[in-house]
CSV table of C-alpha atoms and ligand atoms in Angstrom, one decimal:
chain,number,residue,atom,x,y,z
A,1,MET,CA,34.5,-126.9,64.3
A,2,VAL,CA,34.5,-130.7,64.5
A,3,SER,CA,35.0,-132.8,67.6
A,4,ILE,CA,37.5,-135.6,67.7
A,5,ALA,CA,34.6,-138.0,68.5
A,6,GLU,CA,33.5,-137.6,64.8
A,7,TYR,CA,36.6,-139.4,63.6
A,8,SER,CA,36.4,-143.1,63.1
A,9,PRO,CA,37.7,-145.4,65.9
A,10,GLU,CA,38.3,-148.2,63.4
A,11,PRO,CA,41.9,-149.5,63.9
A,12,LYS,CA,43.7,-149.5,60.6
A,13,TYR,CA,47.0,-147.6,60.7
A,14,THR,CA,50.5,-148.8,61.7
A,15,ILE,CA,52.6,-146.8,64.1
A,16,LYS,CA,54.6,-145.6,61.1
A,17,VAL,CA,51.5,-144.0,59.6
A,18,LEU,CA,50.6,-142.5,62.9
A,19,SER,CA,54.1,-141.1,63.1
A,20,GLU,CA,54.0,-139.6,59.6
A,21,ARG,CA,50.6,-138.1,60.1
A,22,THR,CA,51.4,-136.5,63.5
A,23,GLY,CA,55.1,-135.7,63.2
A,24,VAL,CA,55.8,-137.6,66.4
A,25,ARG,CA,58.6,-140.3,66.3
A,26,PRO,CA,57.5,-143.9,66.9
A,27,VAL,CA,59.8,-144.2,69.9
A,28,THR,CA,58.1,-141.2,71.5
A,29,LEU,CA,54.6,-142.5,70.7
A,30,ARG,CA,55.5,-145.8,72.4
A,31,ALA,CA,56.9,-144.0,75.4
A,32,TRP,CA,53.7,-141.8,75.8
A,33,GLU,CA,51.7,-145.0,75.5
A,34,ARG,CA,53.7,-146.7,78.2
A,35,ARG,CA,54.0,-143.8,80.6
A,36,TYR,CA,50.6,-142.1,80.2
A,37,ASP,CA,48.5,-144.9,78.9
A,38,LEU,CA,47.3,-142.4,76.3
A,39,LEU,CA,46.0,-144.6,73.5
A,40,ASP,CA,44.9,-148.2,73.6
A,41,PRO,CA,45.7,-149.5,70.1
A,42,ASP,CA,44.5,-152.8,68.7
A,43,ARG,CA,47.1,-155.5,68.1
A,44,LEU,CA,47.7,-157.6,64.9
A,45,ASP,CA,48.6,-161.3,65.2
A,46,ASN,CA,52.2,-160.3,65.0
A,47,ASN,CA,51.6,-157.9,67.9
A,48,TYR,CA,52.0,-154.8,65.7
A,49,ARG,CA,49.9,-151.9,67.0
A,50,LEU,CA,47.0,-150.6,64.9
A,51,TYR,CA,45.7,-147.0,65.3
A,52,SER,CA,42.5,-145.3,64.2
A,53,GLU,CA,41.8,-141.9,62.6
A,54,ARG,CA,40.6,-140.8,66.0
A,55,ASP,CA,43.9,-141.8,67.6
A,56,ILE,CA,45.7,-139.6,65.0
A,57,GLN,CA,43.5,-136.7,66.0
A,58,ILE,CA,44.2,-137.2,69.7
A,59,ILE,CA,47.9,-137.2,69.1
A,60,ARG,CA,47.6,-134.1,67.0
A,61,TRP,CA,45.6,-132.4,69.7
A,62,ILE,CA,48.3,-133.3,72.3
A,63,THR,CA,51.2,-132.1,70.1
A,64,HIS,CA,49.3,-128.8,69.5
A,65,ARG,CA,49.1,-128.3,73.3
A,66,LEU,CA,52.9,-129.1,73.5
A,67,ASP,CA,53.6,-126.4,70.8
A,68,GLU,CA,51.6,-124.0,73.0
A,69,GLY,CA,54.1,-124.6,75.9
A,70,LEU,CA,52.4,-127.4,78.0
A,71,SER,CA,54.5,-130.3,79.3
A,72,ILE,CA,53.4,-133.7,78.0
A,73,SER,CA,52.1,-134.7,81.5
A,74,ASN,CA,50.0,-131.5,81.7
A,75,ALA,CA,48.7,-132.0,78.1
A,76,VAL,CA,47.7,-135.5,78.9
A,77,ARG,CA,46.1,-134.4,82.2
A,78,GLU,CA,44.1,-131.8,80.4
A,79,TYR,CA,42.9,-134.3,77.8
A,80,ARG,CA,41.9,-136.8,80.5
A,81,GLY,CA,40.1,-134.1,82.4
A,82,LEU,CA,38.0,-133.3,79.4
A,83,ARG,CA,37.3,-136.9,78.7
A,84,LYS,CA,36.2,-137.5,82.3
A,85,GLU,CA,33.6,-134.8,81.8
A,86,GLY,CA,32.4,-136.6,78.7
A,87,ILE,CA,33.9,-133.9,76.4
A,88,TRP,CA,35.9,-134.6,73.3
A,89,PRO,CA,38.3,-131.8,72.3
A,90,GLU,CA,38.0,-130.1,68.9
A,91,ALA,CA,40.0,-131.6,66.1
A,92,LEU,CA,42.7,-129.5,64.5
A,93,PRO,CA,42.7,-128.9,60.7
A,94,THR,CA,44.6,-131.8,59.0
A,95,VAL,CA,47.1,-129.8,57.0
A,96,LEU,CA,47.1,-126.2,57.5
A,97,ALA,CA,44.8,-125.1,54.7
A,98,PRO,CA,45.8,-121.6,53.6
A,99,GLN,CA,44.4,-118.8,55.7
A,100,PRO,CA,44.6,-115.2,54.5
A,101,SER,CA,47.2,-113.5,56.7
A,102,GLN,CA,47.8,-110.1,55.1
A,103,ALA,CA,45.6,-107.3,53.8
A,104,PRO,CA,45.0,-107.3,50.0
A,105,SER,CA,47.3,-104.9,48.2
A,106,LEU,CA,45.7,-105.0,44.7
A,107,PRO,CA,42.3,-106.1,43.4
A,108,THR,CA,41.8,-109.7,42.5
A,109,SER,CA,41.5,-108.9,38.8
A,110,THR,CA,45.2,-107.8,38.8
A,111,TYR,CA,46.2,-111.3,40.0
A,112,ALA,CA,43.9,-112.9,37.4
A,113,ASP,CA,45.7,-111.0,34.7
A,114,GLN,CA,49.1,-111.8,36.2
A,115,LEU,CA,48.2,-115.5,36.4
A,116,PHE,CA,47.0,-115.5,32.8
A,117,LYS,CA,50.4,-114.0,31.7
A,118,ALA,CA,52.4,-116.5,33.7
A,119,LEU,CA,50.5,-119.5,32.5
A,120,THR,CA,50.4,-118.5,28.9
A,121,ALA,CA,54.2,-118.0,29.2
A,122,HIS,CA,54.4,-121.5,30.7
A,123,ASP,CA,56.2,-119.9,33.7
A,124,GLU,CA,55.2,-122.4,36.4
A,125,ALA,CA,57.4,-120.9,39.1
A,126,GLN,CA,55.8,-117.4,38.6
A,127,ALA,CA,52.3,-118.9,38.5
A,128,LYS,CA,53.1,-120.7,41.8
A,129,GLN,CA,54.3,-117.4,43.4
A,130,ILE,CA,51.1,-115.7,42.3
A,131,VAL,CA,49.0,-118.5,43.8
A,132,ASP,CA,50.9,-118.3,47.1
A,133,LEU,CA,50.5,-114.6,47.2
A,134,VAL,CA,46.7,-114.6,46.6
A,135,GLN,CA,46.4,-117.4,49.2
A,136,SER,CA,48.0,-115.1,51.8
A,137,MET,CA,45.5,-112.3,51.0
A,138,TYR,CA,42.1,-113.7,49.9
A,139,ASP,CA,39.6,-116.3,51.0
A,140,LEU,CA,39.4,-119.5,48.8
A,141,GLN,CA,36.1,-118.6,47.4
A,142,ALA,CA,37.4,-115.2,46.2
A,143,ILE,CA,40.5,-116.9,44.7
A,144,PHE,CA,38.4,-119.4,42.8
A,145,LEU,CA,35.8,-117.0,41.5
A,146,GLU,CA,37.8,-113.8,41.0
A,147,VAL,CA,41.2,-115.1,40.1
A,148,PHE,CA,41.1,-118.6,38.7
A,149,TYR,CA,37.7,-118.3,36.9
A,150,PRO,CA,38.4,-115.1,35.0
A,151,CYS,CA,41.9,-116.4,34.2
A,152,LEU,CA,40.4,-119.6,32.7
A,153,VAL,CA,37.8,-117.7,30.8
A,154,GLU,CA,40.5,-115.5,29.3
A,155,ILE,CA,42.5,-118.7,28.4
A,156,GLY,CA,39.3,-120.0,26.7
A,157,GLU,CA,38.9,-116.8,24.7
A,158,ALA,CA,42.6,-116.7,23.7
A,159,TRP,CA,42.3,-120.4,22.6
A,160,TYR,CA,39.1,-119.6,20.6
A,161,ARG,CA,40.8,-116.7,18.8
A,162,GLY,CA,43.8,-118.9,18.0
A,163,GLU,CA,46.2,-116.8,20.0
A,164,ILE,CA,47.4,-119.7,22.3
A,165,ARG,CA,48.1,-123.3,21.5
A,166,ILE,CA,46.0,-126.2,22.8
A,167,ALA,CA,49.2,-127.2,24.7
A,168,THR,CA,49.1,-123.9,26.6
A,169,GLU,CA,45.4,-124.3,27.5
A,170,HIS,CA,46.2,-127.8,28.8
A,171,PHE,CA,49.2,-126.6,30.7
A,172,ALA,CA,47.1,-123.8,32.4
A,173,SER,CA,44.2,-126.0,33.3
A,174,ALA,CA,46.5,-128.8,34.6
A,175,PHE,CA,48.3,-126.3,36.8
A,176,ILE,CA,45.0,-124.9,38.3
A,177,ARG,CA,43.6,-128.5,38.7
A,178,GLY,CA,46.8,-129.4,40.6
A,179,VAL,CA,46.4,-126.4,43.0
A,180,LEU,CA,42.8,-127.4,43.6
A,181,MET,CA,43.7,-131.1,44.2
A,182,ASN,CA,46.3,-130.0,46.8
A,183,LEU,CA,43.7,-127.9,48.5
A,184,LEU,CA,41.2,-130.7,48.5
A,185,GLY,CA,43.7,-132.9,50.3
A,186,ALA,CA,44.4,-130.1,52.9
A,187,PHE,CA,41.0,-130.4,54.5
A,188,PRO,CA,40.1,-133.2,56.9
A,189,ILE,CA,37.6,-135.9,55.9
A,190,TYR,CA,34.9,-136.2,58.5
A,191,SER,CA,33.5,-139.7,58.8
A,192,THR,CA,30.1,-138.8,60.3
A,193,ALA,CA,29.3,-135.8,58.1
A,194,PRO,CA,26.8,-136.1,55.1
A,195,THR,CA,28.5,-137.7,52.1
A,196,ILE,CA,28.5,-136.0,48.7
A,197,LEU,CA,29.9,-137.4,45.5
A,198,ILE,CA,30.9,-134.7,43.0
A,199,GLY,CA,32.0,-135.0,39.4
A,200,CYS,CA,31.1,-134.4,35.7
A,201,ALA,CA,28.2,-135.7,33.7
A,202,PRO,CA,28.9,-138.3,31.0
A,203,GLU,CA,31.3,-137.1,28.3
A,204,GLU,CA,31.9,-133.9,30.2
A,205,PHE,CA,35.6,-133.1,30.7
A,206,HIS,CA,35.4,-129.7,32.3
A,207,GLU,CA,36.2,-130.8,35.8
A,208,ILE,CA,37.6,-127.6,37.4
A,209,ALA,CA,34.2,-126.1,38.5
A,210,PRO,CA,33.1,-129.4,40.2
A,211,LEU,CA,36.6,-129.7,41.8
A,212,MET,CA,36.3,-126.1,43.1
A,213,LEU,CA,32.9,-127.0,44.6
A,214,SER,CA,34.5,-130.2,46.1
A,215,VAL,CA,37.1,-128.1,47.9
A,216,LEU,CA,34.6,-125.5,49.2
A,217,LEU,CA,32.1,-128.1,50.4
A,218,ARG,CA,34.9,-130.1,52.1
A,219,ARG,CA,35.9,-126.9,53.8
A,220,GLU,CA,32.3,-126.6,55.0
A,221,GLY,CA,32.8,-130.0,56.8
A,222,TYR,CA,31.0,-132.3,54.3
A,223,GLN,CA,32.4,-135.7,53.5
A,224,VAL,CA,33.2,-135.0,49.8
A,225,GLU,CA,34.5,-137.5,47.3
A,226,PHE,CA,35.6,-136.0,44.0
A,227,LEU,CA,35.0,-138.4,41.1
A,228,GLY,CA,36.4,-136.3,38.2
A,229,ALA,CA,35.4,-136.2,34.5
A,230,ASP,CA,33.0,-138.2,32.3
A,231,LEU,CA,31.0,-140.4,34.8
A,232,PRO,CA,28.6,-142.9,33.1
A,233,ALA,CA,25.1,-142.4,34.7
A,234,ASP,CA,24.4,-146.1,35.2
A,235,ASP,CA,27.7,-146.7,36.8
A,236,LEU,CA,27.1,-143.9,39.2
A,237,VAL,CA,23.8,-145.5,40.2
A,238,PHE,CA,25.6,-148.7,41.0
A,239,TYR,CA,28.2,-146.9,42.9
A,240,ALA,CA,25.6,-144.9,44.9
A,241,GLU,CA,24.0,-148.3,45.8
A,242,ASP,CA,27.4,-149.4,47.2
A,243,VAL,CA,28.2,-146.3,49.2
A,244,SER,CA,24.8,-144.7,50.0
A,245,PRO,CA,25.8,-141.0,49.6
A,246,ASP,CA,23.4,-138.3,50.8
A,247,MET,CA,23.9,-136.4,47.5
A,248,ILE,CA,25.5,-136.6,44.1
A,249,ILE,CA,26.4,-133.4,42.4
A,250,LEU,CA,27.2,-133.3,38.6
A,251,SER,CA,28.2,-130.6,36.2
A,252,ALA,CA,27.3,-130.4,32.5
A,253,SER,CA,28.4,-127.9,29.9
A,254,PHE,CA,26.8,-129.5,26.8
A,255,GLU,CA,23.4,-131.0,25.9
A,256,HIS,CA,24.8,-134.4,25.2
A,257,SER,CA,26.2,-134.6,28.7
A,258,ALA,CA,23.2,-133.2,30.4
A,259,ARG,CA,20.7,-135.4,28.6
A,260,PRO,CA,21.6,-138.7,30.5
A,261,LEU,CA,21.0,-136.7,33.8
A,262,PHE,CA,17.3,-136.0,33.0
A,263,THR,CA,16.2,-139.4,34.4
A,264,LEU,CA,19.0,-139.9,36.9
A,265,GLN,CA,17.1,-138.7,40.0
A,266,ALA,CA,14.3,-141.2,39.2
A,267,LYS,CA,16.9,-144.0,39.2
A,268,LEU,CA,18.5,-142.8,42.4
A,269,ASP,CA,15.0,-142.7,44.0
A,270,ALA,CA,14.8,-146.5,43.5
A,271,LEU,CA,17.8,-146.9,45.8
A,272,PRO,CA,17.2,-147.5,49.6
A,273,GLY,CA,18.9,-144.2,50.7
A,274,LYS,CA,17.3,-142.1,47.8
A,275,PRO,CA,20.4,-139.9,47.3
A,276,LYS,CA,19.6,-136.4,46.1
A,277,LEU,CA,20.9,-135.3,42.7
A,278,GLY,CA,22.3,-131.8,42.6
A,279,PHE,CA,23.3,-130.3,39.3
A,280,GLY,CA,24.6,-127.2,37.6
A,281,GLY,CA,27.0,-125.9,34.9
A,282,ARG,CA,27.2,-124.0,31.7
A,283,TYR,CA,24.4,-126.0,29.9
A,284,PHE,CA,21.8,-125.4,32.6
A,285,ASN,CA,22.8,-121.8,33.0
A,286,ASP,CA,22.3,-121.2,29.2
A,287,ASN,CA,19.2,-123.4,28.9
A,288,PRO,CA,16.8,-122.7,31.7
A,289,ASP,CA,14.1,-124.8,29.9
A,290,ALA,CA,16.1,-127.9,30.6
A,291,LEU,CA,15.4,-127.4,34.3
A,292,LYS,CA,11.7,-128.3,33.7
A,293,VAL,CA,12.6,-131.8,32.4
A,294,MET,CA,15.4,-132.5,34.9
A,295,GLY,CA,14.7,-134.4,38.1
A,296,GLY,CA,16.8,-133.4,41.1
A,297,PHE,CA,17.9,-130.0,42.3
A,298,PHE,CA,19.4,-127.2,40.3
A,299,LEU,CA,22.0,-125.8,42.7
A,300,GLY,CA,22.3,-122.4,41.1
A,301,HIS,CA,24.3,-120.5,38.5
A,302,SER,CA,27.5,-120.2,40.4
A,303,LEU,CA,29.4,-122.0,43.1
A,304,ASP,CA,28.6,-119.7,46.0
A,305,GLU,CA,24.9,-120.3,45.3
A,306,ALA,CA,25.5,-124.0,45.2
A,307,ILE,CA,27.0,-124.0,48.7
A,308,GLN,CA,24.0,-122.3,50.2
A,309,ASN,CA,21.7,-124.7,48.4
A,310,VAL,CA,23.6,-127.8,49.6
A,311,HIS,CA,23.3,-126.5,53.2
A,312,ASP,CA,19.5,-126.0,52.7
A,313,LEU,CA,19.1,-129.5,51.2
A,314,LEU,CA,21.3,-131.5,53.6
A,315,ASP,CA,21.2,-129.8,57.0
B,401,LIG,C1,40.1,-125.9,30.4
B,401,LIG,C2,39.1,-126.0,29.4
B,401,LIG,C3,39.0,-127.3,28.7
B,401,LIG,C4,39.8,-128.5,29.2
B,401,LIG,C5,39.2,-129.0,30.6
B,401,LIG,C6,40.3,-129.6,31.4
B,401,LIG,C7,39.8,-129.9,32.8
B,401,LIG,N1,40.6,-130.8,33.4
B,401,LIG,O1,38.8,-129.5,33.3
B,401,LIG,C8,39.6,-129.5,28.0
B,401,LIG,C9,40.8,-129.5,27.1
B,401,LIG,C10,39.3,-130.9,28.4
B,401,LIG,C11,38.4,-128.8,27.3
B,401,LIG,C12,37.8,-129.5,26.3
B,401,LIG,C13,36.8,-128.9,25.5
B,401,LIG,N2,36.4,-127.6,25.5
B,401,LIG,CO1,36.9,-126.4,26.9
B,401,LIG,N3,37.4,-125.0,28.0
B,401,LIG,C14,38.3,-124.9,29.0
B,401,LIG,C15,38.3,-123.5,29.6
B,401,LIG,C16,39.5,-122.8,29.0
B,401,LIG,C17,38.2,-123.4,31.1
B,401,LIG,C18,37.1,-124.3,31.7
B,401,LIG,C19,37.0,-124.0,33.2
B,401,LIG,O2,37.5,-124.7,34.0
B,401,LIG,N4,36.4,-122.8,33.5
B,401,LIG,C20,36.4,-122.4,34.9
B,401,LIG,C21,35.1,-122.9,35.6
B,401,LIG,C22,35.1,-122.5,37.1
B,401,LIG,O3,34.0,-122.3,34.9
B,401,LIG,P1,32.8,-123.1,34.4
B,401,LIG,O4,33.2,-124.5,34.0
B,401,LIG,O5,32.2,-122.3,33.3
B,401,LIG,O6,31.8,-123.1,35.6
B,401,LIG,C23,31.1,-122.0,36.1
B,401,LIG,C24,29.6,-122.2,35.9
B,401,LIG,O7,29.4,-122.9,34.7
B,401,LIG,C25,29.2,-122.9,37.1
B,401,LIG,N5,29.2,-124.3,37.2
B,401,LIG,C26,30.0,-125.2,36.6
B,401,LIG,N6,29.7,-126.5,37.0
B,401,LIG,C27,28.8,-126.3,38.0
B,401,LIG,C28,28.2,-127.3,38.8
B,401,LIG,C29,27.3,-126.9,39.8
B,401,LIG,C30,26.6,-127.9,40.6
B,401,LIG,C31,26.9,-125.5,39.9
B,401,LIG,C32,25.9,-125.1,40.9
B,401,LIG,C33,27.6,-124.6,39.1
B,401,LIG,C34,28.5,-125.0,38.1
B,401,LIG,O8,30.0,-122.3,38.1
B,401,LIG,C35,31.3,-122.0,37.6
B,401,LIG,C36,31.7,-120.7,38.2
B,401,LIG,O9,30.7,-119.7,38.0
B,401,LIG,C37,36.9,-123.0,29.0
B,401,LIG,C38,36.9,-121.5,29.0
B,401,LIG,C39,35.8,-120.9,29.9
B,401,LIG,N7,35.1,-119.9,29.5
B,401,LIG,O10,35.5,-121.5,31.0
B,401,LIG,C40,36.8,-123.7,27.7
B,401,LIG,C41,35.4,-123.9,27.1
B,401,LIG,C42,34.4,-124.2,28.2
B,401,LIG,N8,35.6,-125.1,26.3
B,401,LIG,C43,35.0,-125.1,25.2
B,401,LIG,C44,35.0,-126.1,24.2
B,401,LIG,C45,34.3,-125.8,22.9
B,401,LIG,C46,35.6,-127.3,24.4
B,401,LIG,C47,35.7,-128.5,23.5
B,401,LIG,C48,34.4,-128.8,22.7
B,401,LIG,C49,36.8,-128.3,22.5
B,401,LIG,C50,37.1,-129.4,21.5
B,401,LIG,N9,36.8,-129.0,20.3
B,401,LIG,O11,37.4,-130.5,21.8
B,401,LIG,C51,36.1,-129.7,24.5
B,401,LIG,C52,34.8,-130.4,25.0
B,401,LIG,C53,35.2,-131.5,26.0
B,401,LIG,C54,34.0,-132.0,26.7
B,401,LIG,N10,33.3,-132.9,26.1
B,401,LIG,O12,33.8,-131.8,27.9
B,401,LIG,C55,34.2,-123.8,25.0
B,401,LIG,C56,32.7,-124.0,25.3
B,401,LIG,C57,31.9,-123.2,24.3
B,401,LIG,C58,30.4,-123.4,24.6
B,401,LIG,N11,29.6,-122.9,23.6
B,401,LIG,O13,29.9,-124.0,25.5
B,401,LIG,C59,34.9,-122.9,26.1
B,401,LIG,C60,34.0,-121.8,26.7
B,401,LIG,C61,36.1,-122.2,25.3
B,401,LIG,C62,35.6,-121.1,24.4
B,401,LIG,N12,35.8,-119.9,24.7
B,401,LIG,O14,35.1,-121.4,23.3
B,401,LIG,N13,38.2,-127.6,27.7
């Protein structure tokens, strides 16, 4: 759980954004401000109010207490009471990221097969239904590793055997990528947590595994930025100099993508913050000898191992 104090107090959002992000109408927000002196927004030259990420979290906490049946005056009194004692309440999840709510009826492999059939039939509505169903039964890690992963492997095999078109493989991977991007956006971004940049090695276009890892690490509370496919190594070093991440994680499937990473940790060590390089992917799994020449940290053969290793390295 993360406290509201961890959210940035920097004023940057208009009342319209505050309203969109909290579901409370601007007129109500102004009334709360007048009557209860709840927030103290900065003002622009034209007198428009500017709110911070922390303000958004405070309003969300208040509205959650209203949903639980408190009156606005009691919710504000409770909030003030906590603050008087020096306590910041816990922030609520930003969008409700899916939580399993019912017992699994069938094993995950059944849903991997069903998803494969729906995607290879280009039946997006059916694929969506399957994803909604598994999200109601399984934890994200199980969905990624036991439903999406085997489904994608099966798609790769079918493509290799010439049984499905390239268009079908693209449709399937775009669909799963879309689901993952939505999930990534459903978790809050904590401004004080360690920062991790995640993406693909140069000329590497398989971005689904690093995207899965981004979702899982953001769920763990890290400040994750997903950078996508084909990242030139030198540009990454410049970017790391700009944003001082705690760690950069890259995935590589082929030797030509992995090779530019061999010396990347040495380049990162020359930066003031010395960001750690974490790496993994098909190439390293299949070529353990490459680990001897790589600087940085091999995060493991699979994504669950990677999460534990990131904890060990950063916490
Ligand atoms: C979708 C896909 C594509 C898409 C990717 C789209 C996208 N936005 O990501 C596109 C069309 C771009 C593509 C292109 C190619 N692909 Co492709 N692709 C696939 C497919 C079907 C799914 C990939 C995937 O997402 N898998 C699911 C993820 C979760 O699995 P994963 O990447 O293997 O990751 C696991 C581990 O490697 C590890 N891992 C991965 N990254 C990391 C990182 C860290 C830090 C850690 C700890 C672990 C880790 O954890 C994951 C879970 O266990 C696979 C089939 C397959 N078996 O995976 C083929 C596959 C990988 N592709 C293959 C090939 C040959 C190609 C192309 C060369 C085809 C071509 N002729 O152009 C190009 C190469 C492009 C490039 N330079 O990167 C082959 C690779 C064969 C090999 N010997 O390595 C496969 C296996 C298909 C096959 N059966 O032959 N592909």
